[in-house]
Coordinates of C-alpha atoms and ligand atoms in Angstrom, one line a residue:
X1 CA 31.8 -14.5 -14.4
X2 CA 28.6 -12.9 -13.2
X3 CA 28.3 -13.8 -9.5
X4 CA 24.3 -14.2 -9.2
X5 CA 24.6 -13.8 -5.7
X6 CA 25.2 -10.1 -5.9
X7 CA 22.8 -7.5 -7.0
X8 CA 24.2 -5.2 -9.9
X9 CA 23.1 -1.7 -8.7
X10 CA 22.7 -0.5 -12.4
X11 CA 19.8 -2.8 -13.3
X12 CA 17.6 -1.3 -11.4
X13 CA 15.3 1.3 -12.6
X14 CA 15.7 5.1 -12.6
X15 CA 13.7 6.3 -9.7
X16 CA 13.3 3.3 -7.9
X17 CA 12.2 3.6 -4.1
X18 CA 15.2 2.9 -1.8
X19 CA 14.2 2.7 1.7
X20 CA 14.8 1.9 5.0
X21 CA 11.8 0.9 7.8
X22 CA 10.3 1.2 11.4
X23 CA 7.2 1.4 13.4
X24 CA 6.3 3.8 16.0
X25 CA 5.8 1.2 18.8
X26 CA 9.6 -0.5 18.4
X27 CA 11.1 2.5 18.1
X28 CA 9.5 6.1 19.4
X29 CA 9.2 5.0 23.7
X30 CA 7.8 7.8 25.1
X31 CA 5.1 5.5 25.6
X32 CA 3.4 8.5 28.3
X33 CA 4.3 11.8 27.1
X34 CA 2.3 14.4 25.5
X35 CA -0.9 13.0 25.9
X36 CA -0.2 9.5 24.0
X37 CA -2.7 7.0 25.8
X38 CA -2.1 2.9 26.5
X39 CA -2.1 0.5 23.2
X40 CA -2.4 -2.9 23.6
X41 CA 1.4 -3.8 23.7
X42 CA 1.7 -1.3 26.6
X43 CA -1.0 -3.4 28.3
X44 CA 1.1 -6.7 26.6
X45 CA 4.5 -5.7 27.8
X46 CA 2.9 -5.4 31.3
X47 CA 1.4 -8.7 31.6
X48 CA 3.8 -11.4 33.1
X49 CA 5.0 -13.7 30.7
X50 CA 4.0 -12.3 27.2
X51 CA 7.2 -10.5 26.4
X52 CA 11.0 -11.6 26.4
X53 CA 12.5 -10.6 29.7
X54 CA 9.6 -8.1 30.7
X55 CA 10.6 -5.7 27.6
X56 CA 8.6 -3.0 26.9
X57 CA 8.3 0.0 24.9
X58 CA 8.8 2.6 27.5
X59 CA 11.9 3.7 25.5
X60 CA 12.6 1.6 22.8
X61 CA 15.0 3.8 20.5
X62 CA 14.4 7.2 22.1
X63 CA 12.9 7.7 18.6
X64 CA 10.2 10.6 20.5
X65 CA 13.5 12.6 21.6
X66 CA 16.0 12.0 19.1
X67 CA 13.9 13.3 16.0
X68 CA 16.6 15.5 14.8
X69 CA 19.7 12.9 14.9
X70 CA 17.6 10.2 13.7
X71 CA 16.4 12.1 10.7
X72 CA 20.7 12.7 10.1
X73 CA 21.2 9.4 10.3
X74 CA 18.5 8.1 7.8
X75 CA 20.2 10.4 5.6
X76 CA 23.3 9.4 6.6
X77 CA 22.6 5.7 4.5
X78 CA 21.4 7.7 1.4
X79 CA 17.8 6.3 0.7
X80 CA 15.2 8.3 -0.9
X81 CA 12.6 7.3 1.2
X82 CA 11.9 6.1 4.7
X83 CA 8.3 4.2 6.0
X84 CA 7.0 5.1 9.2
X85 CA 4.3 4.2 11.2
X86 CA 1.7 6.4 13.2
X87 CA 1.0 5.6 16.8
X88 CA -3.1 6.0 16.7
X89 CA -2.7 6.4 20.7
X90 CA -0.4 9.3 20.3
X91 CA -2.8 11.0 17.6
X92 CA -6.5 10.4 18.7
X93 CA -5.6 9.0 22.0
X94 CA -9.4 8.0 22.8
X95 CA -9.4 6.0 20.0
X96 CA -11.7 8.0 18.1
X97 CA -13.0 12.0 18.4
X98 CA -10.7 14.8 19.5
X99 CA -6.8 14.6 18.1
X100 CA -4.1 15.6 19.8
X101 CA -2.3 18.5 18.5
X102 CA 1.5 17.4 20.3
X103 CA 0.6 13.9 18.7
X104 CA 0.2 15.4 15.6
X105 CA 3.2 18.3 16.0
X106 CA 5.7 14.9 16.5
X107 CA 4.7 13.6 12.9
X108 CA 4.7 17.0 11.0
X109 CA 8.0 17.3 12.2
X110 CA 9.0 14.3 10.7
X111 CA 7.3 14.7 8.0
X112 CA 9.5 18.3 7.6
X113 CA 12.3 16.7 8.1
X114 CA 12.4 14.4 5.7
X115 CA 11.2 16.9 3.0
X116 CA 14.3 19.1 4.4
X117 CA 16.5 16.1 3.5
X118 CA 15.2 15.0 0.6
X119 CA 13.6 11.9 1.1
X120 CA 10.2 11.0 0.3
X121 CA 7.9 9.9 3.7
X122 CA 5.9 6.7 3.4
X123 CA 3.7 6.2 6.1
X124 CA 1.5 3.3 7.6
X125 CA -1.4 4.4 9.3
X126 CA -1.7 1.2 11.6
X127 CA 1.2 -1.0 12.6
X128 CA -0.4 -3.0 15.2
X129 CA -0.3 -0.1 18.1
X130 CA -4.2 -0.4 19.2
X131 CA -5.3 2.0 21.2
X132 CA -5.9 -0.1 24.5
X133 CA -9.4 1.6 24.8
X134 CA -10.4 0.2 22.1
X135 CA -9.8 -3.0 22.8
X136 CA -11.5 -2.6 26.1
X137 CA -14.5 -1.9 23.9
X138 CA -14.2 -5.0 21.8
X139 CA -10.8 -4.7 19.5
X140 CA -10.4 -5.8 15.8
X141 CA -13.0 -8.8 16.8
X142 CA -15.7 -5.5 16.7
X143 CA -16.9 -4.0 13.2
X144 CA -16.4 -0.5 15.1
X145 CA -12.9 -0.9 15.8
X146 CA -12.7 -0.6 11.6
X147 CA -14.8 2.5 11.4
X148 CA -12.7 4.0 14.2
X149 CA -9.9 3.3 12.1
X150 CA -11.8 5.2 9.1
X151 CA -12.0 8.4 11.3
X152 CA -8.2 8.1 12.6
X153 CA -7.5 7.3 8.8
X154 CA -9.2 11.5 8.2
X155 CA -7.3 13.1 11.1
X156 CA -4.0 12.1 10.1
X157 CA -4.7 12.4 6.0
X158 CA -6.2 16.2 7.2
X159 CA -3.1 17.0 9.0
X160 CA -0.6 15.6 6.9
X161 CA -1.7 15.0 3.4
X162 CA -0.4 18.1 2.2
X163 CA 3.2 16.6 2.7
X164 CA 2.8 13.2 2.5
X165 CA 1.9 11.0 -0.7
X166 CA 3.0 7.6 -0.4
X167 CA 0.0 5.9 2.0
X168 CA 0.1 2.2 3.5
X169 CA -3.3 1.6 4.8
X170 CA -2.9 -1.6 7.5
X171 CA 0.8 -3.7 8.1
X172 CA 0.2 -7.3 7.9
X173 CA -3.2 -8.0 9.0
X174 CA -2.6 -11.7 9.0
X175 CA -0.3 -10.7 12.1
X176 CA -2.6 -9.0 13.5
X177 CA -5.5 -11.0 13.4
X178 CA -4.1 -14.2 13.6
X179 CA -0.8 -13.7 16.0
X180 CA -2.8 -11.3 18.3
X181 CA -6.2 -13.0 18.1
X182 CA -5.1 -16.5 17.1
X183 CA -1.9 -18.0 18.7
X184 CA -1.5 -15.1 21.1
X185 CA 2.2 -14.3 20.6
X186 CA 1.3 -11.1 20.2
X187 CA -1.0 -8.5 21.3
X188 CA -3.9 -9.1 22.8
X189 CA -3.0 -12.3 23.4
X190 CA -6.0 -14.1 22.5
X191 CA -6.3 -17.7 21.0
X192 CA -9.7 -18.2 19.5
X193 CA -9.8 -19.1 15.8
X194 CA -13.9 -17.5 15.2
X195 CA -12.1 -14.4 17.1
X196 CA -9.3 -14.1 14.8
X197 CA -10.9 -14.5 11.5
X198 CA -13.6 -11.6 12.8
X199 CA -10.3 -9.5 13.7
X200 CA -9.1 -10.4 10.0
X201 CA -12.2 -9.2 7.9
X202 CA -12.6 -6.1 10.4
X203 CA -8.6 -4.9 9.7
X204 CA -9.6 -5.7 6.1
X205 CA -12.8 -3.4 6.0
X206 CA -10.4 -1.0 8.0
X207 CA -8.0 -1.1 5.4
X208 CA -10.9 -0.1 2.7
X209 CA -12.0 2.1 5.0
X210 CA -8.7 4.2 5.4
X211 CA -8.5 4.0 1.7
X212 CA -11.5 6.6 1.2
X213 CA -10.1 8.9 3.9
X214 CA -6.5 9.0 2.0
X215 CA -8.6 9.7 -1.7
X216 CA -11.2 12.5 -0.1
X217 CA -8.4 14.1 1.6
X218 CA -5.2 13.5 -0.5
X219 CA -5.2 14.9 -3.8
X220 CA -2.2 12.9 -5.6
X221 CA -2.0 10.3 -2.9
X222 CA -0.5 6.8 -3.7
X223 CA -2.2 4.1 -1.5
X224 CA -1.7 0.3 -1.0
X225 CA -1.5 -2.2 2.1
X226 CA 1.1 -4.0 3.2
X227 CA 1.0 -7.7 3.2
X228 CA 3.0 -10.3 4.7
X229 CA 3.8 -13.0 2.0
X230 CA 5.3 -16.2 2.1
X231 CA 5.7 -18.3 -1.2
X232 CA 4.5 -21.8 -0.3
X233 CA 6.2 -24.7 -1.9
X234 CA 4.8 -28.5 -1.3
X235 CA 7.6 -30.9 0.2
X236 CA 7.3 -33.3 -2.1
X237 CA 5.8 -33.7 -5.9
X238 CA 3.1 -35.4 -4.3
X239 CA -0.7 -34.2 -5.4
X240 CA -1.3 -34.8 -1.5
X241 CA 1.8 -32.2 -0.4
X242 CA 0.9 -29.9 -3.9
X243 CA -2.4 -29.4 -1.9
X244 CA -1.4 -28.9 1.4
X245 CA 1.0 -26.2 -0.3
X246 CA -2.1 -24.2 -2.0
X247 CA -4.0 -24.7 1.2
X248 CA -1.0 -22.8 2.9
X249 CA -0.8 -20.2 0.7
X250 CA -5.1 -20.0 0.9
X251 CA -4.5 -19.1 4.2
X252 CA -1.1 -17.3 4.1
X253 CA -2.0 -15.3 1.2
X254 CA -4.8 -15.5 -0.8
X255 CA -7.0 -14.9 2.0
X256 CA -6.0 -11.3 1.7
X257 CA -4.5 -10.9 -1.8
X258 CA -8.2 -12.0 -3.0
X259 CA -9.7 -9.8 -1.0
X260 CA -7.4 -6.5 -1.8
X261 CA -8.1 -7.0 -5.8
X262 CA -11.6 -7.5 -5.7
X263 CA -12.2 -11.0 -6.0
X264 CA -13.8 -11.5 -2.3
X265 CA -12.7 -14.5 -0.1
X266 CA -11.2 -17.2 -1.7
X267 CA -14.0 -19.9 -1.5
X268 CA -11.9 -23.1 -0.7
X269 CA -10.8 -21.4 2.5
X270 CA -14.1 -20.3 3.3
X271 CA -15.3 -23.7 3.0
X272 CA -12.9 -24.9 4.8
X273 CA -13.3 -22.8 7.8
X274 CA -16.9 -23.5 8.1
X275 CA -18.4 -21.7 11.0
X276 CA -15.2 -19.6 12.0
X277 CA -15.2 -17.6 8.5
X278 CA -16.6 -14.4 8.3
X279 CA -19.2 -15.3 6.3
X280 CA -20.3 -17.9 8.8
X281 CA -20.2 -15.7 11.4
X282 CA -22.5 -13.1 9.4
X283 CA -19.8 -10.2 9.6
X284 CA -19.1 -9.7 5.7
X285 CA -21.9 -7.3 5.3
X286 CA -23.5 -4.9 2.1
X287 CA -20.8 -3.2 0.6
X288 CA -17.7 -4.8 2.7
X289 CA -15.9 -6.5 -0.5
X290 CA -16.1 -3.7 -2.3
X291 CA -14.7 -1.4 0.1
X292 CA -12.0 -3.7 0.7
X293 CA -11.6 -4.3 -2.9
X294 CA -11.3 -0.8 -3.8
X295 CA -8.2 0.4 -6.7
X296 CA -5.1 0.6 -4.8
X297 CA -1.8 2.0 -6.7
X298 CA 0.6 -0.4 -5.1
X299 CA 0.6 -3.6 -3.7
X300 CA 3.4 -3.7 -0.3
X301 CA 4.9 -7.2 0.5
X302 CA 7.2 -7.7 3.9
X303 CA 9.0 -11.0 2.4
X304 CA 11.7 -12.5 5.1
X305 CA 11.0 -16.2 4.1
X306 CA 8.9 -19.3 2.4
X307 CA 7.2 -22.4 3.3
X308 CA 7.5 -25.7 2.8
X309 CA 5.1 -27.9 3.6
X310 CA 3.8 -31.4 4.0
X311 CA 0.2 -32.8 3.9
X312 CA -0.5 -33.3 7.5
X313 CA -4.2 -34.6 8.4
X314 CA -5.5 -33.4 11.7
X315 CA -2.5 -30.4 12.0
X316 CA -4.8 -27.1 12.7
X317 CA -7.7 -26.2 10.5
X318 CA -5.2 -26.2 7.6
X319 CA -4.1 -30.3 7.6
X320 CA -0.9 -28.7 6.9
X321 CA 2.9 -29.5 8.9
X322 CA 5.4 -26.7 8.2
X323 CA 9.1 -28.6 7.5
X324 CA 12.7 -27.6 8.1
X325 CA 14.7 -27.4 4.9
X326 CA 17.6 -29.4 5.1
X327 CA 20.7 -27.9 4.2
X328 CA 19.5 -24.5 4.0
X329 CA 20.6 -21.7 5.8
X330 CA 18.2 -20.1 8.8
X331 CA 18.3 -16.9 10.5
X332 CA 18.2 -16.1 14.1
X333 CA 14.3 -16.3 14.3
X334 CA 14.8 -20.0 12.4
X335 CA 14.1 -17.9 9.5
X336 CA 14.8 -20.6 6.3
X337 CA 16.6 -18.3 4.0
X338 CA 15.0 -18.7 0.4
X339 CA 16.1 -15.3 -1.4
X340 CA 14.7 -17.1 -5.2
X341 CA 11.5 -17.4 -3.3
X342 CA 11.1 -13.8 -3.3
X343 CA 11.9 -13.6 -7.4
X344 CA 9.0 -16.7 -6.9
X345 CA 6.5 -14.3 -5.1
X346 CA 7.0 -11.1 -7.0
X347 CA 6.7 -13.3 -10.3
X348 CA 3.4 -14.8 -9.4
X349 CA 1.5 -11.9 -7.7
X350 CA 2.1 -9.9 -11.1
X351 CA 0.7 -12.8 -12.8
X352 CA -1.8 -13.5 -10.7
X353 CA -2.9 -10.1 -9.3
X354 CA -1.4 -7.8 -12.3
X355 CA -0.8 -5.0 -9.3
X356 CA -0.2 -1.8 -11.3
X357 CA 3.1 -1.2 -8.8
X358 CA 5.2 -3.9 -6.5
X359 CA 7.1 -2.8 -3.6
X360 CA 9.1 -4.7 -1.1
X361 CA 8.3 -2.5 2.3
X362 CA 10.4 -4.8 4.5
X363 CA 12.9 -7.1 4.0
X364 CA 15.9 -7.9 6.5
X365 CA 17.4 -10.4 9.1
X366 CA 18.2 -11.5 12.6
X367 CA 21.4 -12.6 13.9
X368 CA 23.1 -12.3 16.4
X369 CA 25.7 -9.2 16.0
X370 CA 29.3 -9.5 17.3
X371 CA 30.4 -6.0 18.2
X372 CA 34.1 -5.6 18.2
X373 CA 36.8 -3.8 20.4
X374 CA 36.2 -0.1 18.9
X375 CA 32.8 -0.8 18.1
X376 CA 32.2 -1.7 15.1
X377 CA 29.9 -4.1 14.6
X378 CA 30.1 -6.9 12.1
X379 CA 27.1 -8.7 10.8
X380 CA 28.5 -10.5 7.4
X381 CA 25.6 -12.5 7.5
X382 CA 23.0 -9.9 7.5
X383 CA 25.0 -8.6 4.6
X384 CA 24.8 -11.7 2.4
X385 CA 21.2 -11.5 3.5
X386 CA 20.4 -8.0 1.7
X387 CA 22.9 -8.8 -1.3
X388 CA 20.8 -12.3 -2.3
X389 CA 17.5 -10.7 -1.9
X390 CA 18.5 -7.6 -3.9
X391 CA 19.9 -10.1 -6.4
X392 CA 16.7 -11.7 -6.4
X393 CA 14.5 -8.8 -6.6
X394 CA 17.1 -7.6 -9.9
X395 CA 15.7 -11.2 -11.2
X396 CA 12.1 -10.1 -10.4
X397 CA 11.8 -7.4 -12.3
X398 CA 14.0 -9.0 -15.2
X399 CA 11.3 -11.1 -15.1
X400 CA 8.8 -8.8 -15.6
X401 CA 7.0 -7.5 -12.1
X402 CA 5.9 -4.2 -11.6
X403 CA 9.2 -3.6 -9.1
X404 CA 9.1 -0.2 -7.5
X405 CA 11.2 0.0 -4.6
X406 CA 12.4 -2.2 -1.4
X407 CA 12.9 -0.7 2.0
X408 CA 15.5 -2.6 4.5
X409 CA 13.7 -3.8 7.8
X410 CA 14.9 -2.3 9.7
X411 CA 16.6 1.3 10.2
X412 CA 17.7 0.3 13.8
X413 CA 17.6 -2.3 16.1
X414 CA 14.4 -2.0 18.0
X415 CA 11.4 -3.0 20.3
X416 CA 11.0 -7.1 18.2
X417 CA 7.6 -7.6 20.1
X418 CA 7.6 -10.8 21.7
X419 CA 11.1 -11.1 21.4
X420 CA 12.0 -7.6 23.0
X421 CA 15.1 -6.5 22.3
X422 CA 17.0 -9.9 21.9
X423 CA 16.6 -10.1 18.4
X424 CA 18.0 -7.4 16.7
X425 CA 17.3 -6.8 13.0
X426 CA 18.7 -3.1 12.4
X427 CA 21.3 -1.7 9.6
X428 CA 22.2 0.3 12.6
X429 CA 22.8 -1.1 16.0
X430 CA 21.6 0.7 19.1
X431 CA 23.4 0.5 22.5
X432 CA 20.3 0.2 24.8
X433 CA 21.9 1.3 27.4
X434 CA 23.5 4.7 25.7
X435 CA 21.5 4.7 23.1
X436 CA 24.7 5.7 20.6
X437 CA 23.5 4.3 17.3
X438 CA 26.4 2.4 14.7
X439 CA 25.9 1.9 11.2
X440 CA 26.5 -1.8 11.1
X441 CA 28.3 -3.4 8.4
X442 CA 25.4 -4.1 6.6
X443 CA 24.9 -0.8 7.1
X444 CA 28.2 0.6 5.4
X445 CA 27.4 -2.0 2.4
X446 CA 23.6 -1.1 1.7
X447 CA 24.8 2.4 1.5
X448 CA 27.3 2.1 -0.7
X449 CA 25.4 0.3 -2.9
X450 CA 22.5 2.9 -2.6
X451 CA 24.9 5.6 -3.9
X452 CA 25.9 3.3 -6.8
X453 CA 22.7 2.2 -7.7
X454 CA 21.1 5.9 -7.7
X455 CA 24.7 7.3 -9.3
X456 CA 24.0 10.3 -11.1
X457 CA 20.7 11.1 -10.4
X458 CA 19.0 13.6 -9.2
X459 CA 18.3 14.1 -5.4
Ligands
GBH1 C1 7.4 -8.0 10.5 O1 6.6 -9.1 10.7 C2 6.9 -6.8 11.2 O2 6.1 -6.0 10.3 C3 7.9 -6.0 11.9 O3 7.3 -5.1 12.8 C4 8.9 -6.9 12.6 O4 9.8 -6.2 13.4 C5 9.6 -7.7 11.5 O5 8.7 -8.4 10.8 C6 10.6 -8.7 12.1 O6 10.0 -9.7 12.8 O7 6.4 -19.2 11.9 O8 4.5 -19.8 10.7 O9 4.3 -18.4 12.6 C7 7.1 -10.3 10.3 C8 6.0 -11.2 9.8 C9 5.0 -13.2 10.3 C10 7.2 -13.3 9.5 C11 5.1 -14.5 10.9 C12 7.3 -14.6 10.1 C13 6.3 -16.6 10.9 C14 5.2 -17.5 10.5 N1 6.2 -12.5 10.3 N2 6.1 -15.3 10.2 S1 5.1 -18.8 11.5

């Protein structure tokens, strides 16, 4: 009998995207070499209190000095593509004007390696790394943080464009805005709701913005942004809890899937923030929407969980209490694993959306790893992890989304922002202290089912 819980590597597609995924701040260090200038988690990590155990980014993986094995060991796992990030500070370390050739130099020889081996670079422009400059001058909360974006967006399309086709504007605004700006877990560090909705439409404009430079400078270029998405389900049948659930997904979701395909703000959240939307606060200006609106070939989702939630009157701006599932597993971040909620999400955003091409650019787990006598390092659960969710992405596109590829978050354990390096989320595991890298289980089992899954094709 079919075991629904495991993904059958021959149902998916010929040429489907197989990936693996970091960011430059959790992984490069480096943090002051060659000319790379402060971002704002540099300025995070330094300030008492904000980060697990005083973790920083100083080294983080080594990634800066270990280009050469770490482009072996991506290869090592057998995807066809890997999704980077660009650290802004390294490339235009003012924050906008003159680039930095040894910035650049570190990328194109990424870039080359890859090609070398075969798999297809995928790179995010912006994965949260600000450069601290600019957030002297104002950050996301300013209009010209976008626009600075917009001219980053041209020096790294000019230098790298001819090797690079596969383009994700902006990671997970709503982080950004709302977890730097809004709750302050992350960097800046600031809690004003006004503040983080201005830092929402500005990363959105940023993302249009970027968009332009990647089609004036990138013949052939596939673009998209990467949002994350959490499928919101109502705790109860109730009309009451069905509302709180669309008012969770308003804010989770639509308030930049909307945005992204051209429909402009959804209007019951906008109503609902009143003076703290963007409208209110008279930022959405002349051609904003349709710069952030603009034809994108792909739509990026980081999926890791759902909500559930429960009409709760007076709980934030959204009257909305987030519950604990019971009886369902949780990861180490108290995670609620809900694999058929990302079959759920893909389902509806082709149904609602119609995106001409889905991909899943993160996906993964934390647990805590037990690493045995000779080293090897056993993470069953993170296993059963990847093999529900790849079961329920084979149900996605049975049902009919627009499935493209999935990249594993993440490559290696690495720099989890406020969490440091206690939570470790990696196929790979990384000895801090040596920095000798292990394929994990997880590991071992994702690649094996890479090389069945892409079985006679070419490289
Ligand atoms: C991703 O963000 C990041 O892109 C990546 O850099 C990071 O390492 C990885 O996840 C693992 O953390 O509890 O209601 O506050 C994750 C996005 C957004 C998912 C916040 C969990 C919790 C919502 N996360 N969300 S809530």
């Amino acid at each position: 009998t079919a075991n629904t819980n495991q993904p059958n590597p021959h149902s998916f597609p010929p040429r489907f995207t197989w990936g693996v995924a970091t960011s430059s701040y959790q992984i490069e260090g480096a943090a002051h070499e060659d000319g790379r200038s402060p971002s704002i988690w540099d300025t995070f990590c330094a300030t008492p209190g904000k980060v697990l155990n005083g973790d920083n980014g100083d080294v983080a993986c080594d990634h800066y000095h270990r280009l050469d094995s770490d482009l072996d060991l991506i290869a090592s796992v057998g995807v066809n593509a890997y999704r980077f990030s660009v650290a802004w500070p390294r490339v235009v370390p003012e924050g906008r004007g003159t680039p930095n050739p040894a910035g650049l130099d570190f990328y194109s020889r990424l870039v080359d390696g890859l090609l070398a081996r075969g798999i297809t670079p995928w790179l995010t422009l912006y994965h949260w790394d600000l450069p601290q400059v600019l957030q002297d001058a104002g950050g996301w909360p300013k209009r010209d943080t976008a626009l600075a974006l917009g001219d980053y967006a041209a020096v790294v399309t000019d230098a790298l464009g001819d090797r690079v086709k596969h383009w994700i504007t902006i990671n997970e605004p709503w982080v950004a805005a709302f977890m730097g700006y809004g709750n302050g877990v992350h960097a800046p560090g600031h809690t004003d709701l006004a503040e983080s909705f201005a830092a929402s439409h500005h990363l959105l404009l940023a993302h249009g913005l970027a968009l332009q430079a990647i089609r004036a400078n990138v013949p052939g270029a596939k673009a998209g942004i990467t949002l994350n998405l959490a499928a919101a389900y109502p705790a109860t049948g109730s009309p009451e809890d069905q509302a709180a659930a669309w008012r969770q997904d308003g804010f989770a979701n639509r308030w930049y899937l909307d945005p992204v395909f051209g429909r402009g703000y959804p209007q019951d959240m906008v109503e609902r923030l009143g003076a703290a939307s963007p409208q209110a606060q008279g930022l959405v200006r002349g051609s904003d929407l349709e710069t952030i609106g603009a034809p994108t070939d792909f739509l990026g989702v980081n999926m890791y969980s759902r909500s559930v939630v429960a009409d709760a009157p007076g709980e934030g701006f959204l009257d909305v209490r987030q519950l604990r599932v019971e009886g369902s597993e949780y990861t180490g971040f108290d995670w609620e694993v809900a694999p058929q909620s990302l079959t759920d999400l893909m389902l509806r955003l082709q149904r609602d959306y119609n995106p001409p091409a889905l991909y899943i650019t993160e996906n993964g787990a934390t647990y805590p790893d037990t690493v045995a006598e000779d080293g090897t390092v056993h993470d069953e659960e993170r296993t059963r992890y990847f093999q529900q969710h790849l079961a329920a992405l084979g149900a996605a596109i049975t049902g009919g989304a627009k499935m493209a590829g999935y990249f594993a978050w993440s490559l290696m354990d690495n720099f989890e922002w406020a969490e440091g390096y206690d939570k470790r989320f990696g196929i790979v595991h990384v000895d801090f202290e040596t920095q000798a890298r292990t394929l994990k289980a997880s590991g071992r089992w994702y690649r094996d089912f890479l090389a069945r899954a892409q079985e006679g094709q070419p490289a």
